Amino acid sequence: MNVNNFISFLVPKDKKFYPLFERAAANLKECANNLYLAVTASSPDRRIEYMRKVAQLEHTGDEIAHEVFSELGKNFITPFDREDIHRLTSHMDDVLDYIHGASKRMELYRITNFSPDIVKLAELIQTGSNELYIAVMELRNLKNLRRITDACVRINSIENHADDIFDKAVANLFETEKNAIELIKMKEILQALETATDKCEDCANVLESIIIKSA
C-alpha cells in the first residue's frame, strides 16, 4: 500500500458515509410519500402504481444499506461511532421494510377502501420520515444540533400519536368487524404501519445518541 492509499484509508470517509446517509433518508422520505399517495389515490391504477414504486424504493434502500455496511468493513476510521452508523442504517432500512410490508399486504389483500385510521397512520409515517430527513441532512456538519433534536422530539411525538391511533383502531375492529378473515387482514396492515413509526423513533434515538457523543 503506497502512502496516499494509506492516508486515504485512515482519513474519516465523510465523502462516503454522509452521502449514503442522505441518500437513505431521501429514499425513505420518497417511499413514505408514495405510501401516503397509495392510500389516498382516487383510482385503482394509480394506487397500484404508487405501491409498485414503494417496492422499488424498498429495494433501493436495501442497496444503500449494503453500501454502508460495505464501507464499514473497509474503513478503520468513521465519522462517528461504528455501532451508531450500523444502527441508524439498519433502523432506516427497517422503516422501509414495514412501509413495504403494509403496502404489499394492501395489494395482496386487494384492499380498496382505506379507513381513516390507515390514512392517518400513513400520513404520520410520511411526516416522521420527513422529520428524519431533516435531521439526517444536518449530520454532515453537526452545526445545528437544535434542528436535529427538535426533529427527534417531533418524531417521538408522532410515534406516541400513532400508538393511540393503532390502539383505538384495533379496539374498533374487534368491536365492529364480524368477519374474522377481514379482521386479521386489517389488523396486519395497521400493525405494519404502527411498527414503521416505532422504527422511525428508533432512528431518532440513534441520532440523539450521536449528538450526545459528539458534544
JSON list of N, CA and C in Angstrom, two decimals, residues 36-75:
[
{"chain": "A", "resi": 36, "resn": "TYR", "atom": "N", "xyz": [-48.35, 7.15, 1.25]},
{"chain": "A", "resi": 36, "resn": "TYR", "atom": "CA", "xyz": [-49.50, 8.04, 1.51]},
{"chain": "A", "resi": 36, "resn": "TYR", "atom": "C", "xyz": [-50.30, 8.28, 0.24]},
{"chain": "A", "resi": 37, "resn": "LEU", "atom": "N", "xyz": [-49.60, 8.47, -0.88]},
{"chain": "A", "resi": 37, "resn": "LEU", "atom": "CA", "xyz": [-50.30, 8.66, -2.15]},
{"chain": "A", "resi": 37, "resn": "LEU", "atom": "C", "xyz": [-51.12, 7.42, -2.52]},
{"chain": "A", "resi": 38, "resn": "ALA", "atom": "N", "xyz": [-50.60, 6.24, -2.16]},
{"chain": "A", "resi": 38, "resn": "ALA", "atom": "CA", "xyz": [-51.31, 4.99, -2.47]},
{"chain": "A", "resi": 38, "resn": "ALA", "atom": "C", "xyz": [-52.63, 4.90, -1.72]},
{"chain": "A", "resi": 39, "resn": "VAL", "atom": "N", "xyz": [-52.61, 5.23, -0.42]},
{"chain": "A", "resi": 39, "resn": "VAL", "atom": "CA", "xyz": [-53.84, 5.08, 0.37]},
{"chain": "A", "resi": 39, "resn": "VAL", "atom": "C", "xyz": [-54.83, 6.21, 0.14]},
{"chain": "A", "resi": 40, "resn": "THR", "atom": "N", "xyz": [-54.40, 7.26, -0.55]},
{"chain": "A", "resi": 40, "resn": "THR", "atom": "CA", "xyz": [-55.31, 8.37, -0.87]},
{"chain": "A", "resi": 40, "resn": "THR", "atom": "C", "xyz": [-55.58, 8.48, -2.36]},
{"chain": "A", "resi": 41, "resn": "ALA", "atom": "N", "xyz": [-55.10, 7.51, -3.14]},
{"chain": "A", "resi": 41, "resn": "ALA", "atom": "CA", "xyz": [-55.26, 7.55, -4.60]},
{"chain": "A", "resi": 41, "resn": "ALA", "atom": "C", "xyz": [-56.75, 7.46, -4.97]},
{"chain": "A", "resi": 42, "resn": "SER", "atom": "N", "xyz": [-57.11, 8.16, -6.03]},
{"chain": "A", "resi": 42, "resn": "SER", "atom": "CA", "xyz": [-58.51, 8.19, -6.45]},
{"chain": "A", "resi": 42, "resn": "SER", "atom": "C", "xyz": [-58.86, 7.07, -7.43]},
{"chain": "A", "resi": 43, "resn": "SER", "atom": "N", "xyz": [-57.86, 6.38, -7.95]},
{"chain": "A", "resi": 43, "resn": "SER", "atom": "CA", "xyz": [-58.13, 5.30, -8.89]},
{"chain": "A", "resi": 43, "resn": "SER", "atom": "C", "xyz": [-57.27, 4.08, -8.57]},
{"chain": "A", "resi": 44, "resn": "PRO", "atom": "N", "xyz": [-57.78, 2.87, -8.84]},
{"chain": "A", "resi": 44, "resn": "PRO", "atom": "CA", "xyz": [-57.00, 1.64, -8.59]},
{"chain": "A", "resi": 44, "resn": "PRO", "atom": "C", "xyz": [-55.68, 1.61, -9.34]},
{"chain": "A", "resi": 45, "resn": "ASP", "atom": "N", "xyz": [-55.68, 2.09, -10.56]},
{"chain": "A", "resi": 45, "resn": "ASP", "atom": "CA", "xyz": [-54.45, 2.06, -11.36]},
{"chain": "A", "resi": 45, "resn": "ASP", "atom": "C", "xyz": [-53.36, 2.92, -10.73]},
{"chain": "A", "resi": 46, "resn": "ARG", "atom": "N", "xyz": [-53.74, 4.12, -10.27]},
{"chain": "A", "resi": 46, "resn": "ARG", "atom": "CA", "xyz": [-52.76, 4.99, -9.63]},
{"chain": "A", "resi": 46, "resn": "ARG", "atom": "C", "xyz": [-52.28, 4.37, -8.31]},
{"chain": "A", "resi": 47, "resn": "ARG", "atom": "N", "xyz": [-53.20, 3.73, -7.60]},
{"chain": "A", "resi": 47, "resn": "ARG", "atom": "CA", "xyz": [-52.83, 3.10, -6.33]},
{"chain": "A", "resi": 47, "resn": "ARG", "atom": "C", "xyz": [-51.77, 2.02, -6.56]},
{"chain": "A", "resi": 48, "resn": "ILE", "atom": "N", "xyz": [-51.99, 1.17, -7.55]},
{"chain": "A", "resi": 48, "resn": "ILE", "atom": "CA", "xyz": [-51.03, 0.12, -7.87]},
{"chain": "A", "resi": 48, "resn": "ILE", "atom": "C", "xyz": [-49.70, 0.72, -8.29]},
{"chain": "A", "resi": 49, "resn": "GLU", "atom": "N", "xyz": [-49.75, 1.80, -9.04]},
{"chain": "A", "resi": 49, "resn": "GLU", "atom": "CA", "xyz": [-48.53, 2.49, -9.47]},
{"chain": "A", "resi": 49, "resn": "GLU", "atom": "C", "xyz": [-47.71, 2.95, -8.27]},
{"chain": "A", "resi": 50, "resn": "TYR", "atom": "N", "xyz": [-48.37, 3.55, -7.29]},
{"chain": "A", "resi": 50, "resn": "TYR", "atom": "CA", "xyz": [-47.67, 4.02, -6.10]},
{"chain": "A", "resi": 50, "resn": "TYR", "atom": "C", "xyz": [-47.13, 2.84, -5.27]},
{"chain": "A", "resi": 51, "resn": "MET", "atom": "N", "xyz": [-47.91, 1.77, -5.19]},
{"chain": "A", "resi": 51, "resn": "MET", "atom": "CA", "xyz": [-47.46, 0.59, -4.43]},
{"chain": "A", "resi": 51, "resn": "MET", "atom": "C", "xyz": [-46.24, -0.05, -5.07]},
{"chain": "A", "resi": 52, "resn": "ARG", "atom": "N", "xyz": [-46.22, -0.10, -6.40]},
{"chain": "A", "resi": 52, "resn": "ARG", "atom": "CA", "xyz": [-45.06, -0.65, -7.09]},
{"chain": "A", "resi": 52, "resn": "ARG", "atom": "C", "xyz": [-43.83, 0.24, -6.87]},
{"chain": "A", "resi": 53, "resn": "LYS", "atom": "N", "xyz": [-44.06, 1.54, -6.78]},
{"chain": "A", "resi": 53, "resn": "LYS", "atom": "CA", "xyz": [-42.97, 2.47, -6.50]},
{"chain": "A", "resi": 53, "resn": "LYS", "atom": "C", "xyz": [-42.42, 2.24, -5.10]},
{"chain": "A", "resi": 54, "resn": "VAL", "atom": "N", "xyz": [-43.29, 1.98, -4.15]},
{"chain": "A", "resi": 54, "resn": "VAL", "atom": "CA", "xyz": [-42.86, 1.66, -2.78]},
{"chain": "A", "resi": 54, "resn": "VAL", "atom": "C", "xyz": [-41.93, 0.45, -2.80]},
{"chain": "A", "resi": 55, "resn": "ALA", "atom": "N", "xyz": [-42.30, -0.57, -3.55]},
{"chain": "A", "resi": 55, "resn": "ALA", "atom": "CA", "xyz": [-41.47, -1.78, -3.64]},
{"chain": "A", "resi": 55, "resn": "ALA", "atom": "C", "xyz": [-40.10, -1.48, -4.24]},
{"chain": "A", "resi": 56, "resn": "GLN", "atom": "N", "xyz": [-40.07, -0.65, -5.27]},
{"chain": "A", "resi": 56, "resn": "GLN", "atom": "CA", "xyz": [-38.80, -0.27, -5.90]},
{"chain": "A", "resi": 56, "resn": "GLN", "atom": "C", "xyz": [-37.90, 0.49, -4.92]},
{"chain": "A", "resi": 57, "resn": "LEU", "atom": "N", "xyz": [-38.50, 1.40, -4.18]},
{"chain": "A", "resi": 57, "resn": "LEU", "atom": "CA", "xyz": [-37.74, 2.21, -3.24]},
{"chain": "A", "resi": 57, "resn": "LEU", "atom": "C", "xyz": [-37.24, 1.39, -2.06]},
{"chain": "A", "resi": 58, "resn": "GLU", "atom": "N", "xyz": [-38.02, 0.38, -1.66]},
{"chain": "A", "resi": 58, "resn": "GLU", "atom": "CA", "xyz": [-37.55, -0.52, -0.60]},
{"chain": "A", "resi": 58, "resn": "GLU", "atom": "C", "xyz": [-36.31, -1.28, -1.06]},
{"chain": "A", "resi": 59, "resn": "HIS", "atom": "N", "xyz": [-36.32, -1.69, -2.31]},
{"chain": "A", "resi": 59, "resn": "HIS", "atom": "CA", "xyz": [-35.16, -2.39, -2.88]},
{"chain": "A", "resi": 59, "resn": "HIS", "atom": "C", "xyz": [-33.95, -1.46, -2.95]},
{"chain": "A", "resi": 60, "resn": "THR", "atom": "N", "xyz": [-34.20, -0.20, -3.34]},
{"chain": "A", "resi": 60, "resn": "THR", "atom": "CA", "xyz": [-33.12, 0.79, -3.37]},
{"chain": "A", "resi": 60, "resn": "THR", "atom": "C", "xyz": [-32.53, 0.99, -1.98]},
{"chain": "A", "resi": 61, "resn": "GLY", "atom": "N", "xyz": [-33.41, 1.02, -0.98]},
{"chain": "A", "resi": 61, "resn": "GLY", "atom": "CA", "xyz": [-32.94, 1.17, 0.40]},
{"chain": "A", "resi": 61, "resn": "GLY", "atom": "C", "xyz": [-32.05, 0.03, 0.84]},
{"chain": "A", "resi": 62, "resn": "ASP", "atom": "N", "xyz": [-32.40, -1.18, 0.42]},
{"chain": "A", "resi": 62, "resn": "ASP", "atom": "CA", "xyz": [-31.54, -2.34, 0.73]},
{"chain": "A", "resi": 62, "resn": "ASP", "atom": "C", "xyz": [-30.15, -2.16, 0.13]},
{"chain": "A", "resi": 63, "resn": "GLU", "atom": "N", "xyz": [-30.10, -1.68, -1.10]},
{"chain": "A", "resi": 63, "resn": "GLU", "atom": "CA", "xyz": [-28.82, -1.49, -1.78]},
{"chain": "A", "resi": 63, "resn": "GLU", "atom": "C", "xyz": [-27.97, -0.44, -1.06]},
{"chain": "A", "resi": 64, "resn": "ILE", "atom": "N", "xyz": [-28.61, 0.65, -0.63]},
{"chain": "A", "resi": 64, "resn": "ILE", "atom": "CA", "xyz": [-27.89, 1.70, 0.10]},
{"chain": "A", "resi": 64, "resn": "ILE", "atom": "C", "xyz": [-27.34, 1.15, 1.41]},
{"chain": "A", "resi": 65, "resn": "ALA", "atom": "N", "xyz": [-28.17, 0.39, 2.13]},
{"chain": "A", "resi": 65, "resn": "ALA", "atom": "CA", "xyz": [-27.73, -0.20, 3.40]},
{"chain": "A", "resi": 65, "resn": "ALA", "atom": "C", "xyz": [-26.53, -1.11, 3.19]},
{"chain": "A", "resi": 66, "resn": "HIS", "atom": "N", "xyz": [-26.55, -1.91, 2.14]},
{"chain": "A", "resi": 66, "resn": "HIS", "atom": "CA", "xyz": [-25.42, -2.79, 1.84]},
{"chain": "A", "resi": 66, "resn": "HIS", "atom": "C", "xyz": [-24.16, -1.97, 1.56]},
{"chain": "A", "resi": 67, "resn": "GLU", "atom": "N", "xyz": [-24.32, -0.83, 0.90]},
{"chain": "A", "resi": 67, "resn": "GLU", "atom": "CA", "xyz": [-23.17, 0.04, 0.63]},
{"chain": "A", "resi": 67, "resn": "GLU", "atom": "C", "xyz": [-22.58, 0.56, 1.93]},
{"chain": "A", "resi": 68, "resn": "VAL", "atom": "N", "xyz": [-23.44, 0.97, 2.86]},
{"chain": "A", "resi": 68, "resn": "VAL", "atom": "CA", "xyz": [-22.97, 1.48, 4.15]},
{"chain": "A", "resi": 68, "resn": "VAL", "atom": "C", "xyz": [-22.21, 0.39, 4.89]},
{"chain": "A", "resi": 69, "resn": "PHE", "atom": "N", "xyz": [-22.78, -0.81, 4.95]},
{"chain": "A", "resi": 69, "resn": "PHE", "atom": "CA", "xyz": [-22.14, -1.90, 5.68]},
{"chain": "A", "resi": 69, "resn": "PHE", "atom": "C", "xyz": [-20.81, -2.29, 5.02]},
{"chain": "A", "resi": 70, "resn": "SER", "atom": "N", "xyz": [-20.76, -2.19, 3.70]},
{"chain": "A", "resi": 70, "resn": "SER", "atom": "CA", "xyz": [-19.51, -2.47, 2.99]},
{"chain": "A", "resi": 70, "resn": "SER", "atom": "C", "xyz": [-18.45, -1.45, 3.35]},
{"chain": "A", "resi": 71, "resn": "GLU", "atom": "N", "xyz": [-18.83, -0.18, 3.41]},
{"chain": "A", "resi": 71, "resn": "GLU", "atom": "CA", "xyz": [-17.88, 0.88, 3.79]},
{"chain": "A", "resi": 71, "resn": "GLU", "atom": "C", "xyz": [-17.41, 0.70, 5.22]},
{"chain": "A", "resi": 72, "resn": "LEU", "atom": "N", "xyz": [-18.29, 0.26, 6.10]},
{"chain": "A", "resi": 72, "resn": "LEU", "atom": "CA", "xyz": [-17.89, 0.00, 7.48]},
{"chain": "A", "resi": 72, "resn": "LEU", "atom": "C", "xyz": [-16.81, -1.08, 7.54]},
{"chain": "A", "resi": 73, "resn": "GLY", "atom": "N", "xyz": [-16.94, -2.07, 6.68]},
{"chain": "A", "resi": 73, "resn": "GLY", "atom": "CA", "xyz": [-15.96, -3.15, 6.66]},
{"chain": "A", "resi": 73, "resn": "GLY", "atom": "C", "xyz": [-14.63, -2.74, 6.07]},
{"chain": "A", "resi": 74, "resn": "LYS", "atom": "N", "xyz": [-14.64, -1.71, 5.24]},
{"chain": "A", "resi": 74, "resn": "LYS", "atom": "CA", "xyz": [-13.42, -1.30, 4.54]},
{"chain": "A", "resi": 74, "resn": "LYS", "atom": "C", "xyz": [-12.66, -0.19, 5.24]},
{"chain": "A", "resi": 75, "resn": "ASN", "atom": "N", "xyz": [-13.33, 0.55, 6.13]},
{"chain": "A", "resi": 75, "resn": "ASN", "atom": "CA", "xyz": [-12.72, 1.75, 6.71]},
{"chain": "A", "resi": 75, "resn": "ASN", "atom": "C", "xyz": [-12.54, 1.61, 8.21]}
]
